[in-house]
CSV table of C-alpha atoms and ligand atoms in Angstrom, one decimal:
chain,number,residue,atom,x,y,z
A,5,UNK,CA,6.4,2.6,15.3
A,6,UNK,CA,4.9,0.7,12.6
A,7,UNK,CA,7.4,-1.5,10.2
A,8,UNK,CA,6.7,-4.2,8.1
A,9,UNK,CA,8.9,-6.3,6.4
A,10,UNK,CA,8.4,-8.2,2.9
A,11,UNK,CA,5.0,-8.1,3.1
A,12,UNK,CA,2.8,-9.5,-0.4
A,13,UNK,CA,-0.2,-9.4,-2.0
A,14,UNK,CA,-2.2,-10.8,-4.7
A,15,UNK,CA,-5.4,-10.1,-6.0
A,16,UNK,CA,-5.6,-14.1,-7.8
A,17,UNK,CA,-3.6,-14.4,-10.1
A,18,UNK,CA,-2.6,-10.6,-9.8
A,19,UNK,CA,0.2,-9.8,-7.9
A,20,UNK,CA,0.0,-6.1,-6.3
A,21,UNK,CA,2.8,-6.0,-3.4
A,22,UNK,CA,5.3,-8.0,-3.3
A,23,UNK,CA,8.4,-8.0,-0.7
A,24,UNK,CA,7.6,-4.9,0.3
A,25,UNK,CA,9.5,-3.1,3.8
A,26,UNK,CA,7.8,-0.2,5.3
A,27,UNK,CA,8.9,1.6,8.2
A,28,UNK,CA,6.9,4.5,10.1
A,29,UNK,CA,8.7,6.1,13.1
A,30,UNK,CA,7.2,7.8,16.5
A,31,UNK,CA,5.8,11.6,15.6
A,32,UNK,CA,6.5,11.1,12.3
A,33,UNK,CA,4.2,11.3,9.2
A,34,UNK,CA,4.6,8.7,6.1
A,35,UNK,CA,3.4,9.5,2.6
A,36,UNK,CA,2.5,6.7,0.7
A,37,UNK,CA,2.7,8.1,-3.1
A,38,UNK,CA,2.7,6.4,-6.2
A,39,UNK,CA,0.8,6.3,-9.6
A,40,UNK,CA,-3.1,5.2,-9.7
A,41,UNK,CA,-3.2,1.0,-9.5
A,42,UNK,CA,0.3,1.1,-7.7
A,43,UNK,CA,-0.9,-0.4,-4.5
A,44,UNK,CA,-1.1,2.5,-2.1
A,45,UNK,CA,-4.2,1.7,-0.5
A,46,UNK,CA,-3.7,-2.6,-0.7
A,47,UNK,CA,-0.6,-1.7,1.2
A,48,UNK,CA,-2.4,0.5,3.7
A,49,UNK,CA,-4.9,-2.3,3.9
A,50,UNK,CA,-2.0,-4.6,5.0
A,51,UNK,CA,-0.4,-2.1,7.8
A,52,UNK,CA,-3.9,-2.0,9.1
A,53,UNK,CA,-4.8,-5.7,8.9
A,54,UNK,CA,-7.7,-5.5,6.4
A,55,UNK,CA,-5.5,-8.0,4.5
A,56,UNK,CA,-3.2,-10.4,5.7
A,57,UNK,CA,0.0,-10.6,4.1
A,58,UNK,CA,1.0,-14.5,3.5
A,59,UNK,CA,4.6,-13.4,4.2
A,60,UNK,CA,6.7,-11.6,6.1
A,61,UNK,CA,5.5,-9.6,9.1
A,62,UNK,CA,3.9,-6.3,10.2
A,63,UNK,CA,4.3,-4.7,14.2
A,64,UNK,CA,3.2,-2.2,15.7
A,65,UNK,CA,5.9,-0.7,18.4
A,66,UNK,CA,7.3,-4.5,18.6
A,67,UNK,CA,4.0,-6.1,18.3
A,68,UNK,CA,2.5,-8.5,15.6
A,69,UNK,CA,-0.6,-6.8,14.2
A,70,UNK,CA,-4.0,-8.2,15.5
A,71,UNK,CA,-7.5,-7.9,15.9
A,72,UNK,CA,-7.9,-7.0,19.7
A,73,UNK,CA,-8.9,-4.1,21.9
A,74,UNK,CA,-5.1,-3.1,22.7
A,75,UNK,CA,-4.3,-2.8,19.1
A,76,UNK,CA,-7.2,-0.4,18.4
A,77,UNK,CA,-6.2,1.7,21.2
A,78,UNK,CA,-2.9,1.8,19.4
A,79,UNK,CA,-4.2,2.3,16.1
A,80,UNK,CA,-6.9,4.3,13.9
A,81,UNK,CA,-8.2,4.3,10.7
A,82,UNK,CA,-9.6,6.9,8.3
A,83,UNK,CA,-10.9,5.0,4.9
A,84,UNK,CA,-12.9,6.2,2.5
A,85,UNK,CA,-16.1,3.3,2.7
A,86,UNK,CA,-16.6,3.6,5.8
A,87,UNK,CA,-20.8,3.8,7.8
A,88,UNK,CA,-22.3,5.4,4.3
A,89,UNK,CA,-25.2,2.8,4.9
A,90,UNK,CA,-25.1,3.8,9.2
A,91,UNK,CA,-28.6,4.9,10.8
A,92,UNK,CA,-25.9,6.7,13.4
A,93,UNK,CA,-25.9,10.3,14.2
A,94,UNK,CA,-22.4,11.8,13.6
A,95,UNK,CA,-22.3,12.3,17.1
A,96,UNK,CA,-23.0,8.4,17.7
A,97,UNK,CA,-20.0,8.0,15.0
A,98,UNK,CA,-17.6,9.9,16.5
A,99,UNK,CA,-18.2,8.4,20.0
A,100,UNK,CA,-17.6,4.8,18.9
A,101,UNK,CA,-14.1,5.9,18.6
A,102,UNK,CA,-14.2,5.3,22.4
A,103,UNK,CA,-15.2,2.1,22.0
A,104,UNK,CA,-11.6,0.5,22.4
A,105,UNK,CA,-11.4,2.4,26.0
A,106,UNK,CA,-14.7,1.0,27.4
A,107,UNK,CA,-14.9,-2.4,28.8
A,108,UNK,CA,-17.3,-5.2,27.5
A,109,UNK,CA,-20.5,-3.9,28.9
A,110,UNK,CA,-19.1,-0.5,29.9
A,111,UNK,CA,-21.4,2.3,28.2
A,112,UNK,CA,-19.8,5.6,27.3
A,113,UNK,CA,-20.0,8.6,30.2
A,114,UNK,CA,-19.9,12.4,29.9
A,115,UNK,CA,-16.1,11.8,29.7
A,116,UNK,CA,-15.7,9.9,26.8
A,117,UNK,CA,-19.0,12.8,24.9
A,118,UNK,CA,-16.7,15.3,26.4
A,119,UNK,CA,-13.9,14.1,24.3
A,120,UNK,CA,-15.8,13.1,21.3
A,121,UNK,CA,-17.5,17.0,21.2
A,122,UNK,CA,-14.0,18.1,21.4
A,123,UNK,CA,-12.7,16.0,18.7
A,124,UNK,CA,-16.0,17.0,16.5
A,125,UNK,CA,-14.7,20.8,17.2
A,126,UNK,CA,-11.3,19.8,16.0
A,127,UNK,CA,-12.5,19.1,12.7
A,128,UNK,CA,-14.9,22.2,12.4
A,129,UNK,CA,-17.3,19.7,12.4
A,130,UNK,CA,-19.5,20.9,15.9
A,131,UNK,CA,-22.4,21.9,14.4
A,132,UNK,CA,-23.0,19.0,12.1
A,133,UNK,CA,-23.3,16.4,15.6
A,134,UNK,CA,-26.7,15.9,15.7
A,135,UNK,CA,-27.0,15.4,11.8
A,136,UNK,CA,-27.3,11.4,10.0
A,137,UNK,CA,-23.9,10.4,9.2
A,138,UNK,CA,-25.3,9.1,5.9
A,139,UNK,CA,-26.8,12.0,4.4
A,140,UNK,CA,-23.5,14.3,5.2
A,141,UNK,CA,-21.7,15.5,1.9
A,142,UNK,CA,-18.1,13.4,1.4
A,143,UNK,CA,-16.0,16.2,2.5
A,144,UNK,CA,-18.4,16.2,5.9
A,145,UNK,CA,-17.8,12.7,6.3
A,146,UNK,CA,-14.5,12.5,6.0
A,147,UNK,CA,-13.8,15.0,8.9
A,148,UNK,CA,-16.3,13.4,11.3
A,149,UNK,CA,-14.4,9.9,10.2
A,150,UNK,CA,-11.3,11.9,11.4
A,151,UNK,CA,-12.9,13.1,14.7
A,152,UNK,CA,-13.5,9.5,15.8
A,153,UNK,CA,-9.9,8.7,15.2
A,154,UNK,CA,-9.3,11.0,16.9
A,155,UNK,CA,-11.7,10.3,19.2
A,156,UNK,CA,-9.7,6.7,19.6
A,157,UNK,CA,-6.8,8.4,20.9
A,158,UNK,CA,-4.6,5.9,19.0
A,159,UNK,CA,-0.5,6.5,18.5
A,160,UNK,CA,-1.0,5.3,15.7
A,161,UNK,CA,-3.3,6.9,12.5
A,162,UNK,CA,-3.5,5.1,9.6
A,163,UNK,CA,-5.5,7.4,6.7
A,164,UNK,CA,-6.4,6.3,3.1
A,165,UNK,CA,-6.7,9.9,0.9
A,166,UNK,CA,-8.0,12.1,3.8
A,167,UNK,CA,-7.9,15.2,1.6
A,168,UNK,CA,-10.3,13.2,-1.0
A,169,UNK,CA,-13.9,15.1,-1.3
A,170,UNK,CA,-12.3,18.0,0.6
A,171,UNK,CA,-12.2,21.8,-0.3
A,172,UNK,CA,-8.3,23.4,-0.3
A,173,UNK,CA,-8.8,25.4,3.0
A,174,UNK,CA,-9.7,21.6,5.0
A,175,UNK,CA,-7.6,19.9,2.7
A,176,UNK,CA,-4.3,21.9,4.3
A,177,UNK,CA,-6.1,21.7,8.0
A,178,UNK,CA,-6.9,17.8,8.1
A,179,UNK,CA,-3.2,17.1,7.1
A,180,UNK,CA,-1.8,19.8,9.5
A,181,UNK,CA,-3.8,18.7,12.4
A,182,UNK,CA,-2.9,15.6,11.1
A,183,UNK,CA,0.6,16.6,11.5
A,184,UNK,CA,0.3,18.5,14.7
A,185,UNK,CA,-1.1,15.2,16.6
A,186,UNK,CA,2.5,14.3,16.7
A,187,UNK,CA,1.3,10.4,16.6
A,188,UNK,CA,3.1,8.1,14.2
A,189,UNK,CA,0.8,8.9,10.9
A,190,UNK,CA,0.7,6.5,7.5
A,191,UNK,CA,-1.1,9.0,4.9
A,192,UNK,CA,-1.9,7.9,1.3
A,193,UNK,CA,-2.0,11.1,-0.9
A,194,UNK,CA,-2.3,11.9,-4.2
A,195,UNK,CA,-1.1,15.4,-4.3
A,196,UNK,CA,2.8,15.4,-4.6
A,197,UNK,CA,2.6,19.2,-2.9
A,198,UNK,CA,0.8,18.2,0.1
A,199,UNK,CA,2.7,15.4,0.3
A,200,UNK,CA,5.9,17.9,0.1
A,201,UNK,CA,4.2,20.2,2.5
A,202,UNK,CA,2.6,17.5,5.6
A,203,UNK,CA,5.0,14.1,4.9
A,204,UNK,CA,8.2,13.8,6.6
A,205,UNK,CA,8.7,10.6,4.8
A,206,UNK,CA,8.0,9.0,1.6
A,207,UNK,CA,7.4,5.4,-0.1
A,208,UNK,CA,6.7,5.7,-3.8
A,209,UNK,CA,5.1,2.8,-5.0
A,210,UNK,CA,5.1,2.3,-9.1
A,211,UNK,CA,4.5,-1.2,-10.9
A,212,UNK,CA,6.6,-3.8,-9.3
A,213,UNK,CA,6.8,-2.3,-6.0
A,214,UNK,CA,8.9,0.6,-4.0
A,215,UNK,CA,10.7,2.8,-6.4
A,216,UNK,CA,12.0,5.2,-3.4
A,217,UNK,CA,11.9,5.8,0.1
A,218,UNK,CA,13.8,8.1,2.5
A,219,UNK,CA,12.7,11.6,3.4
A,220,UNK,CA,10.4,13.7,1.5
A,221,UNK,CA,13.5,15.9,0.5
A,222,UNK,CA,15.1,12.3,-1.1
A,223,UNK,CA,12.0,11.1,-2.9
A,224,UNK,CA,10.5,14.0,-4.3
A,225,UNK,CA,13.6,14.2,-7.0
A,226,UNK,CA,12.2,14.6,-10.6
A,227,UNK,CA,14.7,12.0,-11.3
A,228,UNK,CA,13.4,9.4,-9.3
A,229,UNK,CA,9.3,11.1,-10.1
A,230,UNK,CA,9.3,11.1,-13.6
A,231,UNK,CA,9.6,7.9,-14.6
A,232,UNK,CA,7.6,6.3,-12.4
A,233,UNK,CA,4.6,9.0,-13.6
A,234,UNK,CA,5.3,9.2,-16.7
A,235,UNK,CA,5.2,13.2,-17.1
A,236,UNK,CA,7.9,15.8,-16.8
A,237,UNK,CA,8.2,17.4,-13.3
A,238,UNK,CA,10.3,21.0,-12.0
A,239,UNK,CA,11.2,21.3,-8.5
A,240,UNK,CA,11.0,24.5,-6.7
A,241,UNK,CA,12.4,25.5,-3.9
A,242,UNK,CA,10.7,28.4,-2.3
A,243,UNK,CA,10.8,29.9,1.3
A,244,UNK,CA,12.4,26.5,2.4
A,245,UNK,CA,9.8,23.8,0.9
A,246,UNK,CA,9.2,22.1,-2.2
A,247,UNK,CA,6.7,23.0,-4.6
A,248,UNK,CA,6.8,20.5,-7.8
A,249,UNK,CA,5.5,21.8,-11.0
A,250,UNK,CA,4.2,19.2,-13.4
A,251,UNK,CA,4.9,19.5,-17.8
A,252,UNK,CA,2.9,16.9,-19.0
A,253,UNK,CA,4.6,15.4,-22.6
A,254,UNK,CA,7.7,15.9,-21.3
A,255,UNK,CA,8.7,13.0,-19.1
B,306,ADP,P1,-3.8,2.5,-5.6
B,306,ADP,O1,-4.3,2.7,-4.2
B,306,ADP,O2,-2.4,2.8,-5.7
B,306,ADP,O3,-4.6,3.2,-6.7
B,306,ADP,P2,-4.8,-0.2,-5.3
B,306,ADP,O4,-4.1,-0.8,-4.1
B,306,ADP,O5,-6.2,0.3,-5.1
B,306,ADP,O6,-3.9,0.9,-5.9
B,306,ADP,O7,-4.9,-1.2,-6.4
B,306,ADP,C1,-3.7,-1.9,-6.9
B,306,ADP,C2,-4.1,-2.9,-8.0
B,306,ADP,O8,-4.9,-3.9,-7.4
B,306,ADP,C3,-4.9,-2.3,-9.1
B,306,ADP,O9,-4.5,-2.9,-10.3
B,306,ADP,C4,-6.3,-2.6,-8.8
B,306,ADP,O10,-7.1,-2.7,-10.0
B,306,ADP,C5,-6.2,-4.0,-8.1
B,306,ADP,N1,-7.2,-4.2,-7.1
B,306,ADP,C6,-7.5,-3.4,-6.1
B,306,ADP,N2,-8.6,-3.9,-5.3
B,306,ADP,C7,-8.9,-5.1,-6.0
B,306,ADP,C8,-9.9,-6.1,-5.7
B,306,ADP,N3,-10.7,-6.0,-4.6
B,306,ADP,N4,-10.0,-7.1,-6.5
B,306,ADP,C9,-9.1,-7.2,-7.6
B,306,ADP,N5,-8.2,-6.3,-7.9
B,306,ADP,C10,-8.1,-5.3,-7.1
């Protein structure tokens, strides 16, 4: 469980989030949706402790959010900037997921490459282990950056656009893996439909804040979309899921 409460930030003089509450349950995914420049990923950045908040407070299942070796065994992080200037194999990437199990001078064992090959094979990603991480295309990347949170073992997945630089086919398997890991997931999507299809719950951020929250049945209302966008959506409701079509001029 992840929840923060009235949690703030500036960029100078620019305020971006401000009194925002986020809640993310056990075995549950969280959508955060929300126009470009909304704050999506300065939000993410304060659930993960990139930034620090200056008020309010964020825990993770009851504890405060810190830098230490039991909070990254708790929680794992897929963001987009991550190692493009790395010498490391993808293997070598993947296996510093396992970093937060080792102690201080402990060096990884056939366990821990055991895992990491199976977390690499996960992703569809095998074959690319003895490859540089830095000269792999962004849709590479990002599934190896997946493996190693995977790697990590964490209950807790934290993931900034994981379908960016992917094709539709790994787009729909990162997020249902993603989903089928059962851990307590915070996803920041752009793409309302996967968001309709992998989130069980939403936060919709738009200028000023949260516009909705609730379940991704409650916040995926044109209603309660369309202003905050600024174009006209249709819901569909076909073979039990939502499928949003988008009219643009018509908001
Ligand atoms: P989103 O992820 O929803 O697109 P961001 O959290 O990236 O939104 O950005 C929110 C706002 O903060 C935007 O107006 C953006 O220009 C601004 N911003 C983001 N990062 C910085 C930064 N490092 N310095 C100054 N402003 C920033």
């Amino acid at each position: 469980m992840i929840a923060a409460e009235d949690v703030s930030w500036s960029y100078g003089a620019n305020p971006v989030i401000g009194g925002v509450s986020v809640e993310a349950r056990p075995g549950r995914v969280l959508g955060l949706i929300g126009p470009n420049g909304s704050g999506k990923t300065t939000l993410l950045r304060l659930l993960y402790g990139a930034l620090r908040s200056r008020t309010g407070r964020i825990t993770v299942d009851g504890l405060p959010l810190a830098s230490s070796r039991e909070m990254a065994r708790r929680l794992a992080v897929v963001v987009q900037e991550t190692g493009g200037e790395t010498a490391l194999t993808v293997g070598e990437m993947v296996l510093l997921g396992r970093g937060p199990h080792l102690s201080t001078f402990q060096r990884t064992g056939p366990q821990d490459h055991a895992i990491a090959a199976r977390c690499l094979a996960r992703v569809g990603a095998a074959h690319l282990g003895a490859r540089s991480f830095a000269g792999l295309s962004g849709g590479e990347r990002q599934r190896v950056l997946i493996a190693r949170a995977l790697a990590q073992q964490a209950t807790h997945l934290l993931l900034d656009e994981p379908t960016n630089h992917l094709d539709i086919r790994y787009q729909h398997e990162v997020l249902g893996l993603v989903r089928d890991l059962g851990t307590c997931s915070i996803v920041v999507l752009h793409d309302l439909n996967l968001a309709a299809r992998y989130c069980d719950d939403l936060v919709l951020l738009g200028a000023g804040g949260v516009k909705a929250a609730g379940t991704v049945d409650e916040v995926l209302d044109p209603a309660i979309l369309e202003p905050v966008y600024g174009i006209g959506i249709q819901r569909l409701e076909l073979g039990g899921s939502i499928h949003l079509l988008f009219h643009p001029g018509e908001s």
